[in-house]
């Protein structure tokens, strides 16, 4: 047990605090990155004296300065840590960061304390003032129920302006006090400590403030009450909204330190009383041999300062207003005491009226004059300048650092230097006080006395901790003249924090019941972002002559070295180890040595047993009074464990084989099953095994049933003669169980002997049952391959059940046996369903056998002497346990079938599988299904369907088999259906059969609508994780369409819209309205969170969803709400409410509002689908229409009604005509590129919409003339040369006369292109023969508007004839149409 440095806290993000305090040091490195200092030494002893100079000389001066500031930034800050480690303050100039501690889980999963930023900001009130010192003082709670934690922590900050301000943890200013106009140099605090013995003077609490020429002490009790009152007033002012705070007055003493040139630091020793000898000596030195003294020595407050001239100054201030001890001294001192009485603090803000307040703030408050206090004596050294002083916890010693790189130890009472350390430039110092633990003393044979403790009081040791930043080393020294007891390499950038106080507000009553967790000393390492403390054992303070512990520690080190050595001669090693452990005196150290021996991997079992036995014999042979009971019990327990290990090893190594043949008939009798039930069980397990072996891979490094003795001893422990297993992991638990039972389960070890051995060792039957089941359930693969192990399990379970305390003798058939409940619980929790089902059958069989035996015994007693028929093995006594077993068997069978289905998978030939679909499915257990709620089973299957990506039609086909009697035909049909419907050709294997089996097993939970609802939800959840996978949302909508029950369909669709779609939908709408066209991919990813192609598919799916909502709302009233039933075996399910139940709770939608959203969705989809430009979708709606968008679909909103403004209608019409044109263009392009018929055109996301029909439907809702849209569609079809579709579309147009005029122009454009743009001789001749009016008209035609100029003249002839049909004879252009007929006929007749 040597010194150790332990991390107890870390920083969440220290670099953020550094960047706030030093803005010019900000880097582009990731936040929180830990950077190592290249100059950090790995071993402080190996550093040469010139190592630092060489490192610094390698870089330019500017680079060195910048780098030094980045790494040594913490040295330039004011740092303070609360002794309870719940708050840290880092300040620089005007800024400060308050860090609060929080418990969080680290990356390794362990809970650890971290400092996180609680508040940051500027503290300066006056211009130019900077922070010079800070303290974090925890204040005790006044509540009786307090457990020792502080109520809150006050932050005290001193400034260059002379102000001392008090803050809460949240940065709220409580008090601001100006006690002196000079800068505050140092703040120090003293809190209450219980005196160790009556000779020690009880010290009062106080806060001391050092100025360049004065020291101010504030009484701790007064400060505590004032801070509490101010905090309460701040809370009240915050609650009432009034910031006008009136703090109470504060009492203080102010001493002006004289006869000293410079003061840098100080220490307030507290009240001291001179001994009579010291009193007379002082009187003689000052007053001569005539000096008179009083009987009672005066009480004085002692202060020590460090600085220059003198290097260390000692000041004594007499307490109270009584006369001084020496008469002639009293005259000189009396005048000084007149102003040293407690003064009311001046400078409080807030006492004036509001009008006077501003004037008060502008002028500084009145500062009370200081009472002069001359230095009594000092350590004069004109060349030495003190830098800091640190008082020891017991106020007897103080450590001082100076500019010569020395650390000097002072005796406070005598005022002399008693020790000096050299070579510690810029040293930081602190103290650790350790109290001896009386239980660790060496037991000695003593005469017991009735008076007090025979061992005496606890001793206290003090250690000085010195951190040398120049060398990056932390040292621990034993005081006063002790050696160095510890040294650690910690780096050159740390800060050593020693508060020197604890919690303020305690007294001698409260302190006895409080045991607050405080750290005496802390080291802050900014490079690793950690806070560490130093642990020092008490025995290091003892000299080698007095300490047997030092010798014992040497022997322990020698032992550990010996255990690490590789020696061929084990006998000599054993002898040496035995001698070493017997030489150790301390019982605690001896136990530690034995633990290290037993934990060694190099020593064989025989060696461990012999050493432990020798130590045990030695302890027994000693006198009873000098033997440590704890060590004796420890040895006895370890010896028992070693004997148990030896016995189990011998049983497992015996050549034991059972020759009894084992058949299926024997298994049926053993499990109490008939042939049909056994065949069903074997079939289920065979299917499960086939699917399970495809999904699991097993790597085994160690042989089953083998356990090293070291591991065995680590797993088990004795507690009151009972052998228990420690808290170990599941794998370790299985390993221990395998060591006991694996050979028995394989029939390679005697089951009866093993049970007897384990029972005699003190292992309880319940623990053995738990170990047995853990092995059985975890080794599922081996067990399923070896059916004979079922017989071994039956034997083992029967033997365990017959042990004492296993089954309570008072147990009756109408109550639940805890023994069998334990076994059932293990089966319920197991995820290995095959092994669980087998063990449940075995448990049921053994339980029935024991129950029958008990009933038979009772029956034979009651029917004594009467002729009663003997009970057979096939008869089973009715009991509550039996019913529970039957229920469990049904649940495990269901779970096994479901698990088999979830393990099955088709093998795709070549398909693109998403990362989300590649994630493995979690294994099932009965417990998981019972806790998964009513929808848990359907949810599991839905996850599997998502992973396989089956179409909804495939699920529907599999369910139809239930209605068909002949099982052969439907299977073929289903397989055929699967292959037809599957988008990717897959080898389905046994999936259809397993699906049918699952439907049959769960007729309620896997009802088709329920399954589709869960699949729909699963797909949309996975799509939300990765919106780029657009086909997930498409598939979700497909499942939604297959839900037949309208209330369920309506609820699921509404939940999908509210949960996943409406936010992205609104983002897409606002984005498209902002850019006025279909947005680019970058904008889509930024605002909507997916690519432009994914947005297009998303809007199409949204449109489908809204249409489903409208249809479901229409059908909702016609259908009854479904009754959600559950299978009998699963009636006890608990857990979250199912998706279907949530869907049925949804409200009715507001039909017009959904229709309104559907119109917007159609518009957005069209803009994205055809990449339309100069379109602002929301501008097509008035203010009422815009306000209604993206509201809850079940709410009633104010929608547009009545006649629309003609300007809106004009814009809408133009937009709809754009859609029609774009749709026809896309249709023509796709047909041209792919050489496909126009009807088969589809998008990458599936079958495209019939856009012209949709445009007409939109025209109806947008108050645009539908006929205009139809006519435009016809004209566009002819424009693109799709005349055959144009002829069909003409039939739907109502105003055919206007259409004929439009088509006449289009015909003219076609002829003009044929005649005027061909420039052929025949064309010119034909043009000359045409009537002049026709020629003139043709020349006015612009054939560039034609989208398709390669239309055959015969097709154009049909068009002209169609125009003649549509035009009335009285129409003005009828004659022109007749001329066109002639022209077309002339062109179509080939020249001779």
Short mmCIF file of C-alpha atoms in Angstrom, two decimals, residues 248-654:
data_model
loop_
_atom_site.label_atom_id
_atom_site.label_comp_id
_atom_site.label_asym_id
_atom_site.label_seq_id
_atom_site.Cartn_x
_atom_site.Cartn_y
_atom_site.Cartn_z
CA UNK A 248 -27.89 43.26 6.14
CA UNK A 249 -24.78 44.84 7.70
CA UNK A 250 -21.58 42.79 7.98
CA UNK A 251 -19.09 42.94 10.87
CA UNK A 252 -15.34 42.84 10.30
CA UNK A 253 -11.93 43.72 11.74
CA UNK A 254 -9.33 45.65 9.79
CA UNK A 255 -5.66 45.71 10.71
CA UNK A 256 -3.03 47.95 9.11
CA UNK A 257 0.18 45.91 8.93
CA UNK A 258 3.25 48.01 9.74
CA UNK A 259 7.03 47.67 9.62
CA UNK A 260 7.02 45.46 6.52
CA UNK A 261 7.97 46.52 2.96
CA UNK A 262 6.01 44.12 0.72
CA UNK A 263 3.28 41.59 1.43
CA UNK A 264 2.46 38.87 -1.16
CA UNK A 265 0.54 36.23 0.83
CA UNK A 266 -0.66 35.59 4.35
CA UNK A 267 -1.95 32.93 6.72
CA UNK A 268 -4.41 33.50 9.55
CA UNK A 269 -3.41 31.09 12.30
CA UNK A 270 -6.35 31.86 14.57
CA UNK A 271 -6.62 32.45 18.30
CA UNK A 272 -3.66 31.24 20.33
CA UNK A 273 -2.87 31.32 24.04
CA UNK A 274 0.71 31.42 25.29
CA UNK A 275 1.91 28.93 27.86
CA UNK A 276 3.06 30.46 31.18
CA UNK A 277 6.72 29.91 30.24
CA UNK A 278 6.32 31.59 26.85
CA UNK A 279 4.36 34.37 28.55
CA UNK A 280 7.20 35.06 30.99
CA UNK A 281 9.85 34.77 28.28
CA UNK A 282 8.03 37.31 26.10
CA UNK A 283 7.54 39.65 29.05
CA UNK A 284 11.25 39.46 29.92
CA UNK A 285 12.37 40.12 26.36
CA UNK A 286 10.09 43.13 25.93
CA UNK A 287 9.72 44.63 29.43
CA UNK A 288 12.86 43.52 31.18
CA UNK A 289 13.14 41.88 34.60
CA UNK A 290 10.62 44.35 36.07
CA UNK A 291 7.81 43.32 33.69
CA UNK A 292 4.64 42.13 35.39
CA UNK A 293 2.32 39.45 34.06
CA UNK A 294 -1.22 38.38 34.83
CA UNK A 295 -2.28 34.96 35.99
CA UNK A 296 -4.26 34.17 32.82
CA UNK A 297 -2.34 34.48 29.53
CA UNK A 298 -4.01 36.77 26.96
CA UNK A 299 -5.68 35.36 23.83
CA UNK A 300 -4.24 36.65 20.57
CA UNK A 301 -4.98 36.26 16.88
CA UNK A 302 -1.82 35.33 14.99
CA UNK A 303 -1.12 36.32 11.37
CA UNK A 304 1.89 35.37 9.27
CA UNK A 305 2.79 37.24 6.08
CA UNK A 306 5.36 36.50 3.40
CA UNK A 307 6.96 39.08 1.14
CA UNK A 308 10.08 41.22 1.60
CA UNK A 309 11.79 42.91 4.57
CA UNK A 310 11.06 40.83 6.54
CA UNK A 311 10.77 37.74 4.38
CA UNK A 312 8.28 36.30 6.89
CA UNK A 313 6.47 38.51 9.38
CA UNK A 314 4.62 37.41 12.55
CA UNK A 315 1.77 39.60 13.83
CA UNK A 316 -0.24 39.20 17.03
CA UNK A 317 -3.54 41.04 17.66
CA UNK A 318 -4.95 40.93 21.19
CA UNK A 319 -8.53 39.74 21.42
CA UNK A 320 -11.18 41.90 23.17
CA UNK A 321 -10.85 45.25 24.87
CA UNK A 322 -9.18 43.99 28.10
CA UNK A 323 -5.89 45.38 29.33
CA UNK A 324 -2.73 43.87 27.78
CA UNK A 325 -0.56 41.43 29.67
CA UNK A 326 2.30 43.88 30.24
CA UNK A 327 1.50 47.30 31.76
CA UNK A 328 3.98 49.39 29.78
CA UNK A 329 3.05 47.60 26.60
CA UNK A 330 -0.61 48.17 27.36
CA UNK A 331 -0.22 51.95 27.06
CA UNK A 332 1.24 51.59 23.59
CA UNK A 333 -1.28 49.07 22.46
CA UNK A 334 -4.42 50.58 24.04
CA UNK A 335 -4.70 53.38 21.48
CA UNK A 336 -4.45 50.86 18.69
CA UNK A 337 -7.38 48.88 20.05
CA UNK A 338 -9.83 51.78 20.01
CA UNK A 339 -10.68 51.28 16.32
CA UNK A 340 -10.24 47.52 16.28
CA UNK A 341 -13.70 46.92 17.68
CA UNK A 342 -16.28 45.51 15.30
CA UNK A 343 -17.41 48.16 12.85
CA UNK A 344 -20.58 48.13 10.79
CA UNK A 345 -19.61 47.50 7.20
CA UNK A 346 -19.86 50.47 4.92
CA UNK A 347 -20.34 50.49 1.22
CA UNK A 348 -23.61 48.59 0.96
CA UNK A 349 -25.66 49.56 -2.06
CA UNK A 350 -29.41 49.68 -1.93
CA UNK A 351 -30.05 51.47 1.37
CA UNK A 352 -30.92 54.77 -0.30
CA UNK A 353 -34.06 55.77 -2.13
CA UNK A 354 -34.24 55.20 -5.88
CA UNK A 355 -33.38 58.85 -6.62
CA UNK A 356 -30.33 58.79 -4.35
CA UNK A 357 -29.19 55.38 -5.57
CA UNK A 358 -27.55 56.57 -8.79
CA UNK A 359 -25.51 59.19 -6.94
CA UNK A 360 -24.33 56.58 -4.45
CA UNK A 361 -23.19 54.27 -7.22
CA UNK A 362 -21.18 57.00 -8.91
CA UNK A 363 -19.11 57.82 -5.80
CA UNK A 364 -17.15 55.12 -3.94
CA UNK A 365 -18.43 54.18 -0.46
CA UNK A 366 -16.68 55.38 2.66
CA UNK A 367 -13.79 53.12 3.72
CA UNK A 368 -13.13 52.66 7.45
CA UNK A 369 -9.55 53.31 8.62
CA UNK A 370 -7.42 50.35 9.66
CA UNK A 371 -6.13 49.75 13.18
CA UNK A 372 -2.30 49.77 13.06
CA UNK A 373 -0.64 46.46 13.91
CA UNK A 374 3.14 46.29 14.15
CA UNK A 375 5.12 43.19 13.28
CA UNK A 376 6.20 41.35 16.45
CA UNK A 377 9.14 39.60 14.77
CA UNK A 378 10.07 37.93 11.51
CA UNK A 379 12.65 36.00 9.51
CA UNK A 380 14.81 38.78 8.04
CA UNK A 381 16.45 38.00 4.70
CA UNK A 382 16.90 41.07 2.52
CA UNK A 383 17.57 39.15 -0.72
CA UNK A 384 14.78 36.59 -0.31
CA UNK A 385 11.23 37.39 -1.41
CA UNK A 386 8.37 35.15 -0.32
CA UNK A 387 5.79 34.05 -2.88
CA UNK A 388 3.21 31.96 -1.01
CA UNK A 389 2.45 30.44 2.37
CA UNK A 390 0.35 27.36 3.10
CA UNK A 391 -0.81 26.49 6.61
CA UNK A 392 -1.01 22.87 7.74
CA UNK A 393 -4.44 21.42 8.70
CA UNK A 394 -3.57 21.33 12.42
CA UNK A 395 -2.25 24.93 12.41
CA UNK A 396 1.20 23.96 13.77
CA UNK A 397 3.30 24.11 10.57
CA UNK A 398 3.39 26.31 7.49
CA UNK A 399 5.21 25.86 4.16
CA UNK A 400 6.59 28.95 2.40
CA UNK A 401 7.90 29.27 -1.19
CA UNK A 402 10.32 31.98 -2.33
CA UNK A 403 11.94 33.35 -5.47
CA UNK A 404 15.12 31.32 -4.86
CA UNK A 405 13.28 28.05 -5.65
CA UNK A 406 13.20 26.98 -2.01
CA UNK A 407 10.38 25.50 0.08
CA UNK A 408 10.79 26.37 3.77
CA UNK A 409 8.94 24.64 6.60
CA UNK A 410 8.04 26.93 9.53
CA UNK A 411 7.11 26.08 13.08
CA UNK A 412 4.18 28.44 13.60
CA UNK A 413 4.26 28.50 17.41
CA UNK A 414 8.01 29.07 17.76
CA UNK A 415 8.40 31.23 14.65
CA UNK A 416 11.45 29.40 13.29
CA UNK A 417 12.35 27.58 10.06
CA UNK A 418 12.83 23.89 10.72
CA UNK A 419 13.45 22.48 7.23
CA UNK A 420 14.30 23.61 3.71
CA UNK A 421 13.95 21.95 0.28
CA UNK A 422 15.98 23.21 -2.70
CA UNK A 423 15.29 23.14 -6.45
CA UNK A 424 11.54 23.87 -6.51
CA UNK A 425 11.18 27.05 -8.56
CA UNK A 426 7.54 28.20 -9.02
CA UNK A 427 6.50 25.43 -6.64
CA UNK A 428 2.85 24.91 -5.65
CA UNK A 429 2.24 23.39 -2.22
CA UNK A 430 -0.49 21.75 -0.19
CA UNK A 431 -1.04 19.47 2.81
CA UNK A 432 -2.59 16.09 3.45
CA UNK A 433 -3.63 15.02 6.96
CA UNK A 434 -4.18 11.29 7.50
CA UNK A 435 -5.85 9.76 10.58
CA UNK A 436 -4.71 6.28 11.60
CA UNK A 437 -7.17 3.43 11.29
CA UNK A 438 -7.02 1.58 14.63
CA UNK A 439 -8.09 -1.68 13.01
CA UNK A 440 -4.83 -1.86 11.04
CA UNK A 441 -2.54 -1.99 14.06
CA UNK A 442 -0.60 -5.15 14.77
CA UNK A 443 -2.57 -7.28 17.26
CA UNK A 444 -0.46 -7.75 20.37
CA UNK A 445 -0.99 -9.68 23.54
CA UNK A 446 -1.94 -7.00 26.06
CA UNK A 447 -3.54 -6.87 29.47
CA UNK A 448 -7.06 -5.67 28.91
CA UNK A 449 -7.93 -2.68 31.06
CA UNK A 450 -11.41 -1.55 32.03
CA UNK A 451 -10.35 2.04 31.36
CA UNK A 452 -10.67 3.35 27.79
CA UNK A 453 -9.26 1.89 24.62
CA UNK A 454 -6.29 -0.37 25.10
CA UNK A 455 -4.91 0.67 21.73
CA UNK A 456 -4.96 4.40 22.56
CA UNK A 457 -6.29 7.30 20.45
CA UNK A 458 -5.91 7.49 16.70
CA UNK A 459 -2.68 9.15 15.62
CA UNK A 460 -2.57 11.89 12.97
CA UNK A 461 0.13 12.29 10.32
CA UNK A 462 0.76 15.31 8.09
CA UNK A 463 2.32 15.14 4.64
CA UNK A 464 3.55 18.05 2.55
CA UNK A 465 2.71 17.85 -1.17
CA UNK A 466 4.99 19.83 -3.52
CA UNK A 467 4.27 20.24 -7.23
CA UNK A 468 7.28 21.39 -9.26
CA UNK A 469 5.92 22.54 -12.65
CA UNK A 470 9.38 23.10 -14.10
CA UNK A 471 10.07 19.38 -13.73
CA UNK A 472 6.50 18.12 -14.06
CA UNK A 473 6.75 16.14 -10.82
CA UNK A 474 4.46 15.85 -7.79
CA UNK A 475 6.18 14.83 -4.54
CA UNK A 476 4.83 13.80 -1.14
CA UNK A 477 7.05 14.38 1.93
CA UNK A 478 6.54 13.21 5.46
CA UNK A 479 6.86 16.03 7.98
CA UNK A 480 8.61 17.31 9.94
CA UNK A 481 11.88 15.54 9.13
CA UNK A 482 10.50 12.51 7.28
CA UNK A 483 11.58 11.16 3.88
CA UNK A 484 9.90 11.51 0.54
CA UNK A 485 7.19 8.87 0.41
CA UNK A 486 5.87 9.36 -3.13
CA UNK A 487 6.68 10.92 -6.50
CA UNK A 488 4.58 11.06 -9.68
CA UNK A 489 5.16 12.33 -13.21
CA UNK A 490 2.15 14.55 -13.88
CA UNK A 491 3.27 16.99 -16.61
CA UNK A 492 4.32 20.63 -16.57
CA UNK A 493 0.96 22.29 -17.13
CA UNK A 494 -1.00 21.30 -14.02
CA UNK A 495 -2.30 23.33 -11.10
CA UNK A 496 -2.22 22.10 -7.51
CA UNK A 497 -5.28 23.18 -5.50
CA UNK A 498 -5.33 23.10 -1.69
CA UNK A 499 -8.43 24.79 -0.23
CA UNK A 500 -7.37 24.47 3.41
CA UNK A 501 -10.96 24.63 4.66
CA UNK A 502 -14.13 22.54 4.53
CA UNK A 503 -17.81 23.48 4.97
CA UNK A 504 -18.76 26.79 6.61
CA UNK A 505 -21.58 26.94 9.14
CA UNK A 506 -20.79 23.83 11.23
CA UNK A 507 -20.34 23.71 15.01
CA UNK A 508 -19.25 21.14 17.58
CA UNK A 509 -22.75 19.54 17.64
CA UNK A 510 -23.41 19.26 13.91
CA UNK A 511 -19.83 18.25 13.03
CA UNK A 512 -20.06 15.01 15.03
CA UNK A 513 -22.98 13.69 12.97
CA UNK A 514 -21.76 14.99 9.60
CA UNK A 515 -19.25 13.08 7.52
CA UNK A 516 -18.98 15.16 4.33
CA UNK A 517 -16.94 13.77 1.45
CA UNK A 518 -14.14 16.31 0.93
CA UNK A 519 -10.84 16.17 -0.91
CA UNK A 520 -7.89 17.79 0.85
CA UNK A 521 -5.80 18.28 -2.26
CA UNK A 522 -6.49 18.19 -6.00
CA UNK A 523 -4.37 18.32 -9.13
CA UNK A 524 -5.97 19.80 -12.27
CA UNK A 525 -4.43 18.49 -15.49
CA UNK A 526 -5.59 20.53 -18.52
CA UNK A 527 -3.90 18.24 -21.04
CA UNK A 528 -5.87 15.12 -20.08
CA UNK A 529 -8.87 17.12 -18.84
CA UNK A 530 -8.88 15.37 -15.45
CA UNK A 531 -8.92 16.22 -11.74
CA UNK A 532 -6.90 13.92 -9.48
CA UNK A 533 -6.27 13.50 -5.77
CA UNK A 534 -3.45 11.88 -3.82
CA UNK A 535 -4.01 8.93 -1.46
CA UNK A 536 -1.34 8.46 1.23
CA UNK A 537 -1.45 5.51 3.67
CA UNK A 538 -0.87 6.41 7.31
CA UNK A 539 1.94 3.94 7.83
CA UNK A 540 4.24 5.94 5.53
CA UNK A 541 4.57 8.51 8.32
CA UNK A 542 6.10 5.93 10.63
CA UNK A 543 9.85 5.41 10.73
CA UNK A 544 11.32 2.03 9.76
CA UNK A 545 12.27 1.29 13.35
CA UNK A 546 8.74 1.73 14.66
CA UNK A 547 6.87 0.32 11.67
CA UNK A 548 6.46 -3.36 11.05
CA UNK A 549 4.32 -2.26 8.12
CA UNK A 550 7.38 -1.09 6.17
CA UNK A 551 8.93 -4.55 6.51
CA UNK A 552 5.63 -6.16 5.56
CA UNK A 553 5.35 -4.02 2.45
CA UNK A 554 8.87 -5.03 1.47
CA UNK A 555 7.91 -8.69 1.83
CA UNK A 556 4.73 -8.11 -0.27
CA UNK A 557 6.80 -6.52 -3.04
CA UNK A 558 9.26 -9.41 -2.91
CA UNK A 559 6.32 -11.83 -3.10
CA UNK A 560 4.80 -10.11 -6.12
CA UNK A 561 8.18 -10.23 -7.90
CA UNK A 562 8.49 -13.92 -7.10
CA UNK A 563 4.99 -14.65 -8.47
CA UNK A 564 5.89 -12.98 -11.80
CA UNK A 565 9.07 -15.01 -12.27
CA UNK A 566 9.15 -18.10 -14.46
CA UNK A 567 10.86 -20.82 -12.47
CA UNK A 568 11.23 -24.48 -13.51
CA UNK A 569 11.56 -25.64 -9.90
CA UNK A 570 8.09 -25.14 -8.40
CA UNK A 571 8.98 -26.84 -5.10
CA UNK A 572 11.59 -24.23 -4.22
CA UNK A 573 9.20 -21.43 -5.24
CA UNK A 574 6.49 -22.91 -3.02
CA UNK A 575 8.88 -23.08 -0.06
CA UNK A 576 10.01 -19.49 -0.56
CA UNK A 577 6.44 -18.22 -0.84
CA UNK A 578 5.46 -20.10 2.31
CA UNK A 579 8.34 -18.50 4.26
CA UNK A 580 7.49 -15.03 2.99
CA UNK A 581 3.80 -15.15 3.95
CA UNK A 582 4.60 -16.53 7.40
CA UNK A 583 7.08 -13.67 8.01
CA UNK A 584 4.43 -10.99 7.42
CA UNK A 585 3.12 -9.58 10.73
CA UNK A 586 0.09 -7.45 9.89
CA UNK A 587 -3.11 -9.48 9.39
CA UNK A 588 -4.38 -7.11 6.68
CA UNK A 589 -1.08 -7.38 4.78
CA UNK A 590 -1.02 -11.14 5.26
CA UNK A 591 -4.49 -11.37 3.78
CA UNK A 592 -3.40 -9.18 0.88
CA UNK A 593 -0.43 -11.48 0.26
CA UNK A 594 -2.64 -14.59 0.31
CA UNK A 595 -5.06 -12.97 -2.13
CA UNK A 596 -2.22 -12.23 -4.56
CA UNK A 597 -0.98 -15.84 -4.26
CA UNK A 598 -4.44 -17.28 -4.97
CA UNK A 599 -4.83 -14.89 -7.91
CA UNK A 600 -1.61 -16.08 -9.54
CA UNK A 601 -1.94 -17.96 -12.81
CA UNK A 602 1.54 -19.51 -12.63
CA UNK A 603 1.13 -21.57 -9.46
CA UNK A 604 -0.48 -25.03 -9.76
CA UNK A 605 -3.45 -26.10 -7.66
CA UNK A 606 -1.40 -28.26 -5.29
CA UNK A 607 0.89 -25.36 -4.49
CA UNK A 608 -2.06 -23.07 -3.65
CA UNK A 609 -3.65 -25.71 -1.43
CA UNK A 610 -0.40 -26.45 0.46
CA UNK A 611 0.36 -22.75 1.11
CA UNK A 612 -3.17 -22.03 2.33
CA UNK A 613 -3.16 -25.14 4.53
CA UNK A 614 0.20 -24.17 6.05
CA UNK A 615 -1.01 -20.66 6.88
CA UNK A 616 -4.19 -22.11 8.37
CA UNK A 617 -2.25 -24.53 10.59
CA UNK A 618 0.10 -21.75 11.73
CA UNK A 619 -2.82 -19.53 12.73
CA UNK A 620 -4.48 -22.36 14.66
CA UNK A 621 -1.29 -23.08 16.57
CA UNK A 622 -0.97 -19.45 17.74
CA UNK A 623 -2.45 -18.22 20.98
CA UNK A 624 -6.10 -17.39 20.64
CA UNK A 625 -5.77 -13.76 21.78
CA UNK A 626 -3.20 -12.83 19.11
CA UNK A 627 -5.03 -14.44 16.17
CA UNK A 628 -7.01 -12.19 13.88
CA UNK A 629 -10.47 -13.75 13.50
CA UNK A 630 -11.03 -12.20 10.08
CA UNK A 631 -7.82 -13.70 8.66
CA UNK A 632 -8.54 -17.11 10.17
CA UNK A 633 -12.04 -17.15 8.67
CA UNK A 634 -10.67 -15.99 5.31
CA UNK A 635 -8.14 -18.86 5.22
CA UNK A 636 -10.78 -21.42 6.23
CA UNK A 637 -13.15 -20.25 3.49
CA UNK A 638 -10.46 -20.33 0.80
CA UNK A 639 -9.44 -23.81 1.91
CA UNK A 640 -13.03 -25.04 1.60
CA UNK A 641 -13.22 -23.62 -1.92
CA UNK A 642 -9.96 -25.34 -2.89
CA UNK A 643 -11.25 -28.69 -1.58
CA UNK A 644 -14.50 -28.22 -3.54
CA UNK A 645 -12.55 -27.43 -6.72
CA UNK A 646 -10.46 -30.57 -6.23
CA UNK A 647 -13.54 -32.75 -5.69
CA UNK A 648 -15.37 -31.45 -8.77
CA UNK A 649 -12.25 -31.84 -10.90
CA UNK A 650 -11.85 -35.46 -9.79
CA UNK A 651 -15.49 -36.26 -10.61
CA UNK A 652 -15.18 -34.69 -14.05
CA UNK A 653 -11.97 -36.55 -14.83
CA UNK A 654 -13.41 -40.01 -14.02
#
